[in-house]
Amino acid sequence: MKIVVCIKQVPDTEAEVKWDIPNGTLKREGIDSIINPFDEFALEEALLTRENYDGDIVAISMGPDKAADVLRNALALTVNEVHQLTDPAFAGSDTYATSYVLASAMKKIGDVDIVFCGKQSTDGSTGVVAAEIASQLGFSQLTYVSKVRSVDAANKKIIVERAIEGGIEVVEAKLPAVISVIKGINEPRLPNLMGIRKASKMEIPKWSADDLGVDKGKVGAAGSATKVVEITVPPPRGAGEILKGEIEEVAASVVDKLIDMKVIK
Amino acid sequence: MANDVWVYIEHKDGDISPMSYELLGIGKTLADGLGSSVCAFIIGEKVDDLAKEAFYYGVSKVYAIEGDVFKGFRPDAYAKAASSLLSKYTPEIALFRATSQGTDVAAASAAQLQFGLCTDSIGLAIDGGKFKMTRAAFGGNYTVTVVNEKAKPQIATVRPKSFPMPAKDTSKSGEVVKETFSIAEADLNTKILDFMKSEVAINLVEADIIVSGGRGVGKPEGFKMLQDLAKVLGGALGASRAAVDSGWVAYEHQVGQTGKTVKPKIYIACGISGAIQHLAGMRTSDCIVAINKDPDAPIFKNASYGIVGDLNQVVPKLIEKFKSKLGR
């Protein structure tokens, strides 16, 4: 079985991200980068699938040079192969352009059975790239997956649970499938020292737009239909009122204020 | 008309949430700005009842695709049908709710049409003839405005509760335009085997009132008390990442950058310090009440009302007072 996992490098979720507003770019200096938290679950699910059903894992990441770090981490966790999709032409790609590049990588890898992605990134937070990859390749589209129940590689079938509004949906799907996973589907492991040491010496192979055979007119800022035209800092909420006094009085006061809103039915 | 605004009507197994129609209001506003009309589009096994309801909420035309194959929501079937309608009529704008279903169909349809979309929009406007979609980025620290000048329809998914529900008028009716679209069962990738209903009665994202707990709750039992308060108020239970990661409460309750984004009318934050990643998920709530022992907790800078104190004393008092005032 061939398992692909898509991972992204994002700014640390604990850091206060600064945006260079006139230039519309992110100030990356001084900000720690991490693997997108949702992708850690995707990577772990790929490792579990390999353990339970056999196969090879290919980890891919689209991003600038520095993003190679997340692939090195994947190597330390013993994925079989990594590829960094990097090209100046990719900069500023919107969701369709991004999924087009990733889908092109799936085609180049070939004979893919399962693609694992995180539910969304914590920076762009669009949460649609997995669905767009599935739609482009004609793969089964399985989003918000909270459990992989079974994989039948011989008969090209998978059964998963999806955590959607109101409950859990159990779906059987044909392979190949693109699966986006939610937090809590597993407990991501940490790489061991030997894995880290080994990965530190490994080469991260790069694939450019030409390597992937992508049409440069369809990627990057120029090739994307949607673009960001304005970035603003939302006005601060402004600190409200600190209610002071004995708990008895304070509680009575807040209860009155909330009841006056006429929201409580 | 080619510059109409289309709204996707979401439903599940014949179960219609009135919230499915929430986008018809903003759809109308946008259509007025363009000098066009708002229309609905519906895909399903049977669509007539759904269409009737859409007329009540102010549309006069509904485009529909019906068929047995659309019993139960399946992304490939629905997206292929939706994209066939959208490419035939090429409306100016197509709106979907940013729910699991709305996002699935919008994303797959956009991919079929080969262009991008703006997801989880919180603001939509026609400005100088241009459609501007506003969304939060980087954990709500920034708001970005997105345009699509290259492709039609311009597709946006919209965060639930971002716009007021349009008024319902049951005297209204309209025209249903039924289009045929066939797809063979054998060509579909998925089959729904089962649906296990959640024990959590109120959907966090659609809740008007949320009582949420963080690290300061200190133990799993503390969430029982918050649940009691939520119950008295008819609200839902939320939690911060710290509380979920400590195993005190299930992930489905998590609010924040790696959890759900919510916009209730009242958000009561108990023992939540107000880390950036939590604020990202709840800062647009109408009224935030913060209860925290630490007077310097950043949550107080974002709270409409702050109570500096021990939640183990404050919350039981709130329960007692709400019960007596509301007669519960």
Short mmCIF file of C-alpha atoms in Angstrom, two decimals, chain B residues 169-302:
data_model
loop_
_atom_site.label_atom_id
_atom_site.label_comp_id
_atom_site.label_asym_id
_atom_site.label_seq_id
_atom_site.Cartn_x
_atom_site.Cartn_y
_atom_site.Cartn_z
CA ASP B 169 -43.12 34.92 5.48
CA THR B 170 -45.23 31.84 4.79
CA SER B 171 -47.41 33.66 2.26
CA LYS B 172 -44.59 33.72 -0.29
CA SER B 173 -43.96 31.26 -3.08
CA GLY B 174 -41.90 31.04 -6.24
CA GLU B 175 -40.61 29.00 -9.14
CA VAL B 176 -38.64 25.75 -8.97
CA VAL B 177 -36.37 25.12 -11.96
CA LYS B 178 -35.55 21.42 -11.99
CA GLU B 179 -32.46 20.35 -13.87
CA THR B 180 -31.56 16.77 -14.59
CA PHE B 181 -28.21 15.41 -13.60
CA SER B 182 -27.57 11.72 -13.55
CA ILE B 183 -24.75 9.88 -11.94
CA ALA B 184 -24.61 6.11 -11.53
CA GLU B 185 -24.36 4.62 -8.05
CA ALA B 186 -21.41 2.56 -9.30
CA ASP B 187 -19.51 5.73 -10.14
CA LEU B 188 -19.76 7.07 -6.61
CA ASN B 189 -16.94 6.57 -4.16
CA THR B 190 -18.70 6.45 -0.83
CA LYS B 191 -21.50 4.70 0.98
CA ILE B 192 -22.89 5.86 4.34
CA LEU B 193 -23.15 2.88 6.67
CA ASP B 194 -24.40 4.45 9.87
CA PHE B 195 -24.90 7.66 11.85
CA MET B 196 -24.33 7.64 15.59
CA LYS B 197 -26.05 10.63 17.15
CA SER B 198 -23.96 12.60 19.62
CA GLU B 199 -25.01 12.65 23.26
CA VAL B 200 -24.18 16.34 23.29
CA ALA B 201 -27.56 17.89 22.72
CA ILE B 202 -26.52 21.34 21.53
CA ASN B 203 -24.20 21.97 18.63
CA LEU B 204 -21.42 24.24 19.91
CA VAL B 205 -21.12 26.21 16.68
CA GLU B 206 -24.82 27.03 16.56
CA ALA B 207 -25.24 27.67 20.30
CA ASP B 208 -26.39 31.12 21.45
CA ILE B 209 -24.90 30.59 24.90
CA ILE B 210 -21.66 28.80 25.75
CA VAL B 211 -20.19 28.09 29.16
CA SER B 212 -16.54 27.26 28.72
CA GLY B 213 -13.79 26.06 31.03
CA GLY B 214 -10.02 26.15 30.98
CA ARG B 215 -6.98 25.16 32.99
CA GLY B 216 -8.37 26.92 36.04
CA VAL B 217 -11.20 24.39 36.28
CA GLY B 218 -8.52 22.06 37.59
CA LYS B 219 -10.31 18.72 37.39
CA PRO B 220 -12.82 16.74 35.32
CA GLU B 221 -15.52 17.19 38.01
CA GLY B 222 -15.29 20.95 37.54
CA PHE B 223 -16.77 20.51 34.09
CA LYS B 224 -19.82 18.87 35.63
CA MET B 225 -20.49 22.19 37.40
CA LEU B 226 -20.02 24.16 34.15
CA GLN B 227 -22.32 21.72 32.40
CA ASP B 228 -24.93 22.44 35.10
CA LEU B 229 -24.65 26.17 34.43
CA ALA B 230 -24.90 25.56 30.68
CA LYS B 231 -28.01 23.46 31.26
CA VAL B 232 -29.72 26.14 33.33
CA LEU B 233 -29.05 28.64 30.52
CA GLY B 234 -29.97 26.27 27.69
CA GLY B 235 -26.40 26.58 26.41
CA ALA B 236 -23.56 24.38 25.28
CA LEU B 237 -20.34 23.38 27.03
CA GLY B 238 -17.03 24.66 25.68
CA ALA B 239 -13.42 24.19 26.73
CA SER B 240 -9.93 25.50 26.13
CA ARG B 241 -7.14 23.44 24.64
CA ALA B 242 -5.46 23.14 28.05
CA ALA B 243 -8.56 21.50 29.53
CA VAL B 244 -8.97 19.12 26.58
CA ASP B 245 -5.29 18.19 26.56
CA SER B 246 -5.53 17.47 30.29
CA GLY B 247 -8.23 14.92 29.48
CA TRP B 248 -10.92 16.67 31.57
CA VAL B 249 -13.33 17.10 28.68
CA ALA B 250 -13.75 15.69 25.15
CA TYR B 251 -12.20 17.36 22.09
CA GLU B 252 -15.62 18.02 20.54
CA HIS B 253 -15.98 20.81 23.14
CA GLN B 254 -12.72 22.57 22.27
CA VAL B 255 -12.93 26.21 21.22
CA GLY B 256 -9.94 27.91 19.61
CA GLN B 257 -7.46 27.74 16.80
CA THR B 258 -7.20 23.95 16.92
CA GLY B 259 -10.83 23.51 17.94
CA LYS B 260 -14.07 25.15 16.90
CA THR B 261 -14.71 28.79 16.10
CA VAL B 262 -17.85 30.00 17.83
CA LYS B 263 -19.89 33.20 17.85
CA PRO B 264 -22.51 32.90 20.56
CA LYS B 265 -24.46 35.79 22.03
CA ILE B 266 -23.08 34.98 25.49
CA TYR B 267 -19.73 33.29 26.16
CA ILE B 268 -18.89 32.60 29.80
CA ALA B 269 -15.17 31.84 30.15
CA CYS B 270 -14.36 30.12 33.43
CA GLY B 271 -10.73 29.68 34.44
CA ILE B 272 -9.57 30.52 30.95
CA SER B 273 -6.52 32.79 30.83
CA GLY B 274 -7.22 34.00 27.29
CA ALA B 275 -4.28 32.69 25.25
CA ILE B 276 -4.19 33.93 21.66
CA GLN B 277 -5.12 30.53 20.34
CA HIS B 278 -8.27 30.41 22.49
CA LEU B 279 -9.30 34.01 21.74
CA ALA B 280 -9.08 33.10 18.04
CA GLY B 281 -12.07 30.84 18.47
CA MET B 282 -14.39 33.09 20.51
CA ARG B 283 -13.39 36.76 20.35
CA THR B 284 -16.30 37.66 18.08
CA SER B 285 -18.87 36.50 20.64
CA ASP B 286 -21.39 39.27 21.38
CA CYS B 287 -20.90 39.29 25.15
CA ILE B 288 -17.98 37.68 26.96
CA VAL B 289 -18.07 37.10 30.70
CA ALA B 290 -14.71 36.13 32.20
CA ILE B 291 -14.23 34.51 35.58
CA ASN B 292 -10.61 34.14 36.63
CA LYS B 293 -8.54 34.25 39.83
CA ASP B 294 -5.74 36.16 38.13
CA PRO B 295 -6.64 39.86 37.71
CA ASP B 296 -3.91 40.16 35.04
CA ALA B 297 -5.27 37.32 32.87
CA PRO B 298 -5.47 38.53 29.23
CA ILE B 299 -9.06 37.28 29.01
CA PHE B 300 -10.14 40.38 31.00
CA LYS B 301 -8.90 42.63 28.16
CA ASN B 302 -11.44 40.95 25.90
#
